[in-house]
Amino acid sequence: MKLAVVGGGSTYTPELIDGFARLRDTLPVGELVLIDPATERLELIGALARRIFTRQDHPAKVTTTADLDAGVAGADAVLLQLRIGGQAARLQDETWPLECGCVGQETTGAGGLAKALRTVPVVLDIAERVRRASPDAWIIDFTNPVGIVTRALLGAGHKAVGLCNVAIGFQRKFAALLDVAPAEVYLDHVGLNHLTWERGVRLGGPDGEDLLPRLLGDHAESIAADLRLPRAVLDRLGVVPSYYLRYFYAHDEVVRELGEKPSRAAEVAAMERELLGLYADPALDEKPALLAKRGGAFYSEAAVDLAAALLGDGGSPVQVVNTLNSGTLPFLPDDAVIEVQARVGPAGPVPLPVPRLDPLYAGLVSHVTAYEDLALDAALRGGRERVAKALLAHPLVGQFDLAEDLTDRLLAHNKEHLAWA
């Protein structure tokens, strides 16, 4: 089996390599190709990947290349983990929205729109080249904003599935609190990428006993602390929101915090410099502890599980993925991309039925879906007017003068990445 990782020069790639090595029985990789135009970083990561495989006695061949077409040729699956503009662009996404009193974040709000505008055209070009070189390959997208990027891929007819680590993170946390194996925990997970709620925590599958009330009764304080939300929020909702919901439920507080501390982009950039220094050590043959602070916890396990299921070699038959709505949430268009439990196999994911969504959640899901529709239109066709409409539609913006100001700032900071700007 051949897998290709586009963005293989990321400092996060060793986490993925470690997952491939540990979970070889789930996903028997024979060849792994790391693809990245940043050749110096790529060679560091490639060399470390070979050492990790050697340490764990994994027989896979690891190659590196800056040639996308050659790298994806003959691949069974292609994983996308891109950051167009690098940490410098992320720093901008986290900075200029704050100047307008809005959340500065790379996946939601105005910063998230900027990332989508930079990313969607690049991902679609990559996907077309994958389709020419390996028409049967699955594309697994971990590139943010995952919902919008996956919708772009599926809208263009690609064999694509979006992946996020939020659900697997909750699964692991709840399993630890219940003192059971993670595989025993089934989440009633519903919403959009980075806009989800856990409405139930069941043992053994969708028909198992719901232990969420017990978890909230015994551990609400610690769960709320992890989410950085007041316990009162969990008491009111009776469900566990994704930590990304804090940008909505505590927007003004988050804006104040972000204005008082260094940006996450600056922290990650410093961490990446340190990681690259560690990776250059020829004696290092495992992922360093520092990598755990980089983000993306459990992504490797989720990626292995999804790839194995799609390629028919194993994996869990039911997984949380980003895929077409297709009537699952009846208040959304069929071509919206939702994040829910789905039955996954070589034919792709099929969402499982979802009980009626309370208006408290359905309203926000509908609102953000409308924004994503306009954001994708702006990413595909460009134009200031489309960008302004997307921002006006976003629930974290929603005011005309504010949307106009943010539009001007977005375009000024992203001209080098937007051919039409």
Short mmCIF file of C-alpha atoms in Angstrom, two decimals:
data_model
loop_
_atom_site.label_atom_id
_atom_site.label_comp_id
_atom_site.label_asym_id
_atom_site.label_seq_id
_atom_site.Cartn_x
_atom_site.Cartn_y
_atom_site.Cartn_z
CA MET A 1 0.00 0.00 0.00
CA LYS A 2 1.30 3.43 -0.94
CA LEU A 3 0.38 6.55 1.02
CA ALA A 4 1.37 10.11 0.16
CA VAL A 5 1.40 13.05 2.56
CA VAL A 6 1.16 16.47 0.91
CA GLY A 7 2.70 18.88 3.37
CA GLY A 8 5.08 16.18 4.54
CA GLY A 9 7.62 18.80 5.63
CA SER A 10 5.36 19.89 8.49
CA THR A 11 6.91 19.67 11.93
CA TYR A 12 3.81 17.70 12.89
CA THR A 13 4.54 14.86 10.44
CA PRO A 14 6.56 12.75 12.95
CA GLU A 15 3.33 12.34 14.96
CA LEU A 16 1.73 10.84 11.86
CA ILE A 17 4.79 8.65 11.23
CA ASP A 18 4.64 7.36 14.78
CA GLY A 19 1.00 6.38 14.24
CA PHE A 20 1.80 4.52 11.03
CA ALA A 21 4.58 2.66 12.82
CA ARG A 22 2.58 1.70 15.92
CA LEU A 23 -0.60 0.76 14.06
CA ARG A 24 0.95 -1.28 11.26
CA ASP A 25 -1.53 -4.12 11.82
CA THR A 26 -4.41 -1.73 11.14
CA LEU A 27 -2.81 -0.07 8.12
CA PRO A 28 -0.02 -2.06 6.41
CA VAL A 29 1.88 0.73 4.68
CA GLY A 30 4.48 -0.47 2.18
CA GLU A 31 5.57 2.91 0.82
CA LEU A 32 5.22 6.36 2.32
CA VAL A 33 5.95 9.45 0.25
CA LEU A 34 6.39 12.83 1.94
CA ILE A 35 5.77 15.71 -0.48
CA ASP A 36 6.70 19.33 0.20
CA PRO A 37 8.34 22.21 -1.70
CA ALA A 38 10.34 23.11 1.44
CA THR A 39 13.10 20.64 0.61
CA GLU A 40 15.41 21.39 3.53
CA ARG A 41 12.70 20.75 6.11
CA LEU A 42 11.46 17.80 4.09
CA GLU A 43 14.80 16.04 4.23
CA LEU A 44 14.99 16.50 8.01
CA ILE A 45 11.50 15.03 8.44
CA GLY A 46 12.17 12.22 5.96
CA ALA A 47 15.34 11.16 7.74
CA LEU A 48 13.57 11.16 11.11
CA ALA A 49 10.68 9.16 9.63
CA ARG A 50 13.12 6.47 8.47
CA ARG A 51 14.70 6.32 11.92
CA ILE A 52 11.29 6.00 13.60
CA PHE A 53 10.34 3.16 11.27
CA THR A 54 13.69 1.46 11.84
CA ARG A 55 13.37 1.77 15.63
CA GLN A 56 9.92 0.15 15.50
CA ASP A 57 11.01 -2.44 12.92
CA HIS A 58 8.55 -1.20 10.30
CA PRO A 59 9.43 -2.36 6.76
CA ALA A 60 7.90 0.58 4.86
CA LYS A 61 10.00 2.53 2.38
CA VAL A 62 10.05 6.29 3.05
CA THR A 63 10.77 8.67 0.17
CA THR A 64 10.68 12.45 -0.10
CA THR A 65 10.04 14.67 -3.08
CA ALA A 66 9.08 18.19 -4.08
CA ASP A 67 7.45 16.79 -7.24
CA LEU A 68 3.76 16.48 -6.44
CA ASP A 69 2.79 14.56 -9.56
CA ALA A 70 5.53 11.97 -9.09
CA GLY A 71 4.84 11.69 -5.38
CA VAL A 72 1.12 10.93 -5.70
CA ALA A 73 1.43 8.61 -8.71
CA GLY A 74 0.10 5.19 -7.80
CA ALA A 75 -0.95 6.25 -4.30
CA ASP A 76 -3.85 4.48 -2.62
CA ALA A 77 -4.54 7.45 -0.36
CA VAL A 78 -3.28 11.03 -0.22
CA LEU A 79 -3.33 12.97 3.06
CA LEU A 80 -3.47 16.75 2.86
CA GLN A 81 -1.98 18.83 5.69
CA LEU A 82 -1.25 22.24 4.20
CA ARG A 83 -0.75 25.73 5.54
CA ILE A 84 -0.65 28.18 2.65
CA GLY A 85 1.47 31.13 3.71
CA GLY A 86 2.91 29.26 6.68
CA GLN A 87 2.93 30.54 10.23
CA ALA A 88 3.44 34.11 8.94
CA ALA A 89 -0.01 34.05 7.32
CA ARG A 90 -1.46 32.45 10.45
CA LEU A 91 0.00 35.27 12.55
CA GLN A 92 -1.82 37.77 10.34
CA ASP A 93 -5.08 35.80 10.58
CA GLU A 94 -4.82 35.99 14.36
CA THR A 95 -3.87 39.69 14.45
CA TRP A 96 -5.86 41.96 12.13
CA PRO A 97 -9.34 40.75 13.19
CA LEU A 98 -8.46 41.75 16.77
CA GLU A 99 -7.91 45.30 15.52
CA CYS A 100 -11.64 45.33 14.78
CA GLY A 101 -12.67 43.75 18.07
CA CYS A 102 -13.21 40.30 16.55
CA VAL A 103 -11.74 36.89 17.34
CA GLY A 104 -8.42 36.35 15.58
CA GLN A 105 -8.32 32.63 14.85
CA GLU A 106 -7.22 30.50 11.90
CA THR A 107 -10.38 28.42 11.44
CA THR A 108 -13.31 30.65 12.34
CA GLY A 109 -14.32 34.25 11.91
CA ALA A 110 -12.50 36.55 9.54
CA GLY A 111 -9.16 34.78 9.98
CA GLY A 112 -10.77 31.48 9.09
CA LEU A 113 -12.21 33.02 5.93
CA ALA A 114 -8.77 34.32 4.95
CA LYS A 115 -7.33 30.83 5.36
CA ALA A 116 -10.14 29.34 3.27
CA LEU A 117 -9.54 31.86 0.46
CA ARG A 118 -5.83 31.03 0.37
CA THR A 119 -6.31 27.29 0.69
CA VAL A 120 -9.24 26.15 -1.45
CA PRO A 121 -7.73 26.96 -4.89
CA VAL A 122 -4.44 25.24 -3.96
CA VAL A 123 -6.18 22.13 -2.62
CA LEU A 124 -8.38 21.86 -5.71
CA ASP A 125 -5.32 22.05 -7.97
CA ILE A 126 -3.63 19.31 -5.93
CA ALA A 127 -6.76 17.18 -6.07
CA GLU A 128 -6.99 17.46 -9.85
CA ARG A 129 -3.40 16.31 -10.14
CA VAL A 130 -4.11 13.41 -7.78
CA ARG A 131 -7.09 12.46 -9.93
CA ARG A 132 -4.91 12.38 -13.06
CA ALA A 133 -2.06 10.46 -11.44
CA SER A 134 -4.10 8.10 -9.22
CA PRO A 135 -7.80 8.24 -10.12
CA ASP A 136 -8.79 5.65 -7.50
CA ALA A 137 -6.95 7.29 -4.60
CA TRP A 138 -8.83 8.58 -1.59
CA ILE A 139 -8.05 12.11 -0.44
CA ILE A 140 -8.09 12.56 3.33
CA ASP A 141 -8.19 16.24 4.22
CA PHE A 142 -6.85 17.48 7.53
CA THR A 143 -6.27 20.98 6.14
CA ASN A 144 -8.26 23.71 7.87
CA PRO A 145 -10.90 24.96 7.58
CA VAL A 146 -11.77 21.28 7.05
CA GLY A 147 -15.49 21.75 6.45
CA ILE A 148 -15.07 24.32 3.67
CA VAL A 149 -12.10 22.53 2.08
CA THR A 150 -13.89 19.18 2.11
CA ARG A 151 -16.99 20.78 0.62
CA ALA A 152 -14.85 22.21 -2.18
CA LEU A 153 -13.32 18.79 -2.87
CA LEU A 154 -16.64 16.95 -2.88
CA GLY A 155 -18.26 19.66 -4.98
CA ALA A 156 -15.58 19.08 -7.61
CA GLY A 157 -16.29 15.35 -7.63
CA HIS A 158 -13.22 14.13 -5.77
CA LYS A 159 -13.06 11.01 -3.59
CA ALA A 160 -12.51 12.95 -0.39
CA VAL A 161 -13.24 12.75 3.32
CA GLY A 162 -12.53 15.43 5.90
CA LEU A 163 -10.92 14.56 9.22
CA CYS A 164 -10.68 16.38 12.55
CA ASN A 165 -9.22 15.32 15.88
CA VAL A 166 -11.86 16.89 18.15
CA ALA A 167 -14.05 13.77 18.35
CA ILE A 168 -11.19 11.34 19.00
CA GLY A 169 -9.90 13.69 21.68
CA PHE A 170 -13.25 13.61 23.48
CA GLN A 171 -13.43 9.83 23.03
CA ARG A 172 -10.05 9.42 24.73
CA LYS A 173 -10.94 11.84 27.54
CA PHE A 174 -14.28 10.21 28.30
CA ALA A 175 -12.75 6.72 28.14
CA ALA A 176 -10.19 7.75 30.75
CA LEU A 177 -12.89 9.20 33.01
CA LEU A 178 -14.94 6.00 32.66
CA ASP A 179 -11.87 3.75 32.95
CA VAL A 180 -12.70 1.84 29.76
CA ALA A 181 -10.89 1.27 26.46
CA PRO A 182 -11.40 4.12 23.95
CA ALA A 183 -12.85 1.71 21.39
CA GLU A 184 -15.75 1.06 23.79
CA VAL A 185 -16.83 4.72 23.73
CA TYR A 186 -19.32 5.85 21.09
CA LEU A 187 -20.08 9.58 20.83
CA ASP A 188 -23.36 11.14 19.75
CA HIS A 189 -21.27 13.72 17.90
CA VAL A 190 -23.06 16.20 15.65
CA GLY A 191 -22.56 19.53 13.92
CA LEU A 192 -20.08 21.09 11.53
CA ASN A 193 -16.30 21.01 11.65
CA HIS A 194 -15.20 22.99 14.73
CA LEU A 195 -18.86 23.53 15.60
CA THR A 196 -19.94 20.29 17.28
CA TRP A 197 -21.57 18.98 20.42
CA GLU A 198 -21.38 15.63 22.22
CA ARG A 199 -25.02 14.83 22.97
CA GLY A 200 -24.35 11.36 24.32
CA VAL A 201 -21.50 9.12 25.44
CA ARG A 202 -22.42 5.47 24.99
CA LEU A 203 -20.64 2.22 25.69
CA GLY A 204 -20.43 -0.33 22.91
CA GLY A 205 -22.15 1.57 20.11
CA PRO A 206 -25.09 3.81 19.21
CA ASP A 207 -27.56 1.66 21.15
CA GLY A 208 -25.50 1.50 24.33
CA GLU A 209 -26.32 3.15 27.63
CA ASP A 210 -25.83 6.92 27.59
CA LEU A 211 -23.35 7.78 30.31
CA LEU A 212 -23.12 11.50 29.56
CA PRO A 213 -25.44 12.49 32.44
CA ARG A 214 -23.20 10.54 34.81
CA LEU A 215 -20.07 12.12 33.36
CA LEU A 216 -21.52 15.61 33.75
CA GLY A 217 -22.66 14.81 37.27
CA ASP A 218 -19.25 13.53 38.35
CA HIS A 219 -16.82 15.54 36.21
CA ALA A 220 -18.52 18.72 34.98
CA GLU A 221 -15.94 20.97 36.66
CA SER A 222 -12.94 19.30 35.02
CA ILE A 223 -14.65 19.05 31.62
CA ALA A 224 -15.61 22.73 31.77
CA ALA A 225 -12.06 23.65 32.80
CA ASP A 226 -10.65 21.81 29.78
CA LEU A 227 -13.06 23.73 27.54
CA ARG A 228 -12.24 26.98 29.37
CA LEU A 229 -15.95 27.59 29.83
CA PRO A 230 -17.94 28.10 33.06
CA ARG A 231 -19.58 24.98 34.43
CA ALA A 232 -22.88 26.85 34.11
CA VAL A 233 -22.62 26.47 30.34
CA LEU A 234 -22.56 22.68 30.62
CA ASP A 235 -25.34 22.75 33.21
CA ARG A 236 -27.50 24.83 30.88
CA LEU A 237 -26.78 22.82 27.73
CA GLY A 238 -26.69 19.32 29.18
CA VAL A 239 -24.20 18.43 26.44
CA VAL A 240 -20.47 18.94 25.90
CA PRO A 241 -19.58 21.52 23.24
CA SER A 242 -16.38 21.48 21.25
CA TYR A 243 -13.76 23.82 22.68
CA TYR A 244 -14.13 25.84 19.47
CA LEU A 245 -17.62 26.84 20.68
CA ARG A 246 -15.87 29.08 23.19
CA TYR A 247 -15.34 31.54 20.32
CA PHE A 248 -19.13 31.81 20.13
CA TYR A 249 -20.23 31.34 23.75
CA ALA A 250 -17.54 33.62 25.23
CA HIS A 251 -16.54 35.78 22.26
CA ASP A 252 -15.81 39.04 24.05
CA GLU A 253 -13.84 37.32 26.79
CA VAL A 254 -11.73 35.51 24.18
CA VAL A 255 -11.05 38.76 22.32
CA ARG A 256 -9.81 40.38 25.55
CA GLU A 257 -7.56 37.40 26.28
CA LEU A 258 -6.11 37.32 22.76
CA GLY A 259 -5.24 40.99 23.00
CA GLU A 260 -3.26 40.45 26.19
CA LYS A 261 -0.96 37.56 25.29
CA PRO A 262 1.32 36.38 22.45
CA SER A 263 -0.51 34.84 19.53
CA ARG A 264 -0.74 31.07 19.11
CA ALA A 265 1.04 31.51 15.78
CA ALA A 266 4.04 33.07 17.51
CA GLU A 267 4.10 30.24 20.06
CA VAL A 268 3.92 27.59 17.35
CA ALA A 269 6.60 29.30 15.25
CA ALA A 270 9.00 29.25 18.22
CA MET A 271 8.09 25.64 18.91
CA GLU A 272 8.71 24.69 15.28
CA ARG A 273 12.21 26.18 15.40
CA GLU A 274 12.98 24.09 18.46
CA LEU A 275 11.47 20.96 16.92
CA LEU A 276 13.51 21.33 13.75
CA GLY A 277 16.63 21.53 15.88
CA LEU A 278 15.64 18.28 17.60
CA TYR A 279 14.82 16.59 14.29
CA ALA A 280 18.30 17.39 12.99
CA ASP A 281 19.84 15.16 15.67
CA PRO A 282 20.77 11.89 13.89
CA ALA A 283 20.37 10.02 17.18
CA LEU A 284 16.68 10.95 17.52
CA ASP A 285 14.53 7.99 16.46
CA GLU A 286 11.19 8.73 18.13
CA LYS A 287 8.82 11.65 18.27
CA PRO A 288 10.03 14.13 20.93
CA ALA A 289 7.87 15.01 23.92
CA LEU A 290 7.74 18.64 22.76
CA LEU A 291 5.62 17.58 19.78
CA ALA A 292 2.65 16.97 22.09
CA LYS A 293 2.40 20.74 22.56
CA ARG A 294 2.21 21.35 18.81
CA GLY A 295 -1.49 20.46 18.62
CA GLY A 296 -3.43 17.84 16.70
CA ALA A 297 -3.57 15.25 19.49
CA PHE A 298 -4.56 11.74 18.30
CA TYR A 299 -4.61 12.83 14.66
CA SER A 300 -2.34 9.93 13.71
CA GLU A 301 -4.71 7.36 15.22
CA ALA A 302 -7.71 8.96 13.51
CA ALA A 303 -5.89 9.15 10.17
CA VAL A 304 -4.79 5.51 10.31
CA ASP A 305 -8.28 4.36 11.27
CA LEU A 306 -9.91 6.33 8.45
CA ALA A 307 -7.40 5.30 5.77
CA ALA A 308 -7.69 1.64 6.78
CA ALA A 309 -11.48 1.72 6.55
CA LEU A 310 -11.49 3.51 3.19
CA LEU A 311 -8.93 1.11 1.73
CA GLY A 312 -10.72 -1.97 3.00
CA ASP A 313 -7.88 -3.22 5.18
CA GLY A 314 -9.40 -2.74 8.61
CA GLY A 315 -10.22 0.26 10.72
CA SER A 316 -13.34 0.95 12.70
CA PRO A 317 -16.53 0.49 10.66
CA VAL A 318 -18.06 3.61 12.25
CA GLN A 319 -16.07 6.85 12.61
CA VAL A 320 -16.62 10.60 12.96
CA VAL A 321 -15.85 12.24 9.62
CA ASN A 322 -16.67 15.31 7.55
CA THR A 323 -18.85 14.34 4.61
CA LEU A 324 -21.93 15.32 2.61
CA ASN A 325 -25.11 15.92 4.58
CA SER A 326 -27.32 14.08 2.06
CA GLY A 327 -30.46 14.55 4.16
CA THR A 328 -28.90 13.61 7.50
CA LEU A 329 -29.74 17.01 8.98
CA PRO A 330 -32.98 17.83 7.14
CA PHE A 331 -32.72 21.57 7.72
CA LEU A 332 -29.44 21.76 5.74
CA PRO A 333 -28.83 21.42 1.98
CA ASP A 334 -27.79 17.97 0.82
CA ASP A 335 -24.42 19.31 -0.37
CA ALA A 336 -23.51 20.84 2.99
CA VAL A 337 -20.61 19.12 4.76
CA ILE A 338 -21.38 17.95 8.28
CA GLU A 339 -19.31 16.26 10.99
CA VAL A 340 -21.06 13.16 12.32
CA GLN A 341 -20.67 9.46 12.91
CA ALA A 342 -20.64 7.57 9.61
CA ARG A 343 -20.26 4.02 8.41
CA VAL A 344 -16.98 4.01 6.48
CA GLY A 345 -15.81 1.54 3.85
CA PRO A 346 -14.21 1.41 0.39
CA ALA A 347 -17.30 3.07 -1.11
CA GLY A 348 -16.85 6.03 1.23
CA PRO A 349 -18.67 7.30 4.32
CA VAL A 350 -22.43 7.07 4.85
CA PRO A 351 -23.70 9.19 7.76
CA LEU A 352 -25.67 7.39 10.43
CA PRO A 353 -29.13 8.74 11.30
CA VAL A 354 -29.04 11.68 13.68
CA PRO A 355 -31.89 12.43 16.14
CA ARG A 356 -33.57 15.80 15.75
CA LEU A 357 -31.25 18.67 16.61
CA ASP A 358 -32.54 21.14 19.18
CA PRO A 359 -33.10 24.69 17.79
CA LEU A 360 -30.40 25.97 20.13
CA TYR A 361 -27.86 24.04 18.04
CA ALA A 362 -29.67 23.79 14.71
CA GLY A 363 -29.90 27.57 14.49
CA LEU A 364 -26.15 28.06 14.83
CA VAL A 365 -25.41 25.15 12.49
CA SER A 366 -27.72 26.68 9.85
CA HIS A 367 -26.13 30.11 10.31
CA VAL A 368 -22.56 28.86 9.94
CA THR A 369 -23.52 26.62 7.00
CA ALA A 370 -24.86 29.69 5.19
CA TYR A 371 -21.56 31.46 5.88
CA GLU A 372 -19.59 28.45 4.59
CA ASP A 373 -21.63 28.46 1.39
CA LEU A 374 -20.73 32.11 0.79
CA ALA A 375 -17.12 31.54 1.87
CA LEU A 376 -16.71 28.73 -0.65
CA ASP A 377 -18.21 30.91 -3.38
CA ALA A 378 -15.68 33.63 -2.55
CA ALA A 379 -12.82 31.10 -2.56
CA LEU A 380 -13.85 29.69 -5.93
CA ARG A 381 -14.74 32.92 -7.77
CA GLY A 382 -12.98 35.68 -5.86
CA GLY A 383 -14.08 39.28 -5.65
CA ARG A 384 -14.38 41.79 -2.85
CA GLU A 385 -18.18 41.67 -2.89
CA ARG A 386 -18.24 37.93 -2.24
CA VAL A 387 -15.75 38.26 0.61
CA ALA A 388 -17.82 41.02 2.21
CA LYS A 389 -21.02 38.97 1.93
CA ALA A 390 -19.37 35.97 3.58
CA LEU A 391 -18.19 38.11 6.48
CA LEU A 392 -21.58 39.78 6.85
CA ALA A 393 -23.14 36.31 7.08
CA HIS A 394 -20.75 35.06 9.77
CA PRO A 395 -22.35 35.02 13.24
CA LEU A 396 -19.14 36.41 14.78
CA VAL A 397 -19.27 39.46 12.46
CA GLY A 398 -22.78 40.22 11.23
CA GLN A 399 -22.54 44.04 11.08
CA PHE A 400 -22.20 45.88 7.79
CA ASP A 401 -19.53 48.42 8.76
CA LEU A 402 -17.54 45.74 10.56
CA ALA A 403 -17.73 43.39 7.59
CA GLU A 404 -16.54 46.17 5.28
CA ASP A 405 -13.58 47.00 7.52
CA LEU A 406 -12.61 43.34 7.90
CA THR A 407 -12.86 42.82 4.13
CA ASP A 408 -10.39 45.62 3.47
CA ARG A 409 -7.96 44.26 6.05
CA LEU A 410 -8.29 40.67 4.80
CA LEU A 411 -7.51 41.69 1.22
CA ALA A 412 -4.62 43.93 2.24
CA HIS A 413 -2.98 41.12 4.20
CA ASN A 414 -3.54 38.37 1.62
CA LYS A 415 -2.89 39.92 -1.79
CA GLU A 416 0.14 37.76 -2.46
CA HIS A 417 -1.97 34.62 -2.04
CA LEU A 418 -5.09 35.71 -3.96
CA ALA A 419 -4.62 35.90 -7.72
CA TRP A 420 -7.74 38.03 -8.16
CA ALA A 421 -7.06 40.53 -5.36
#
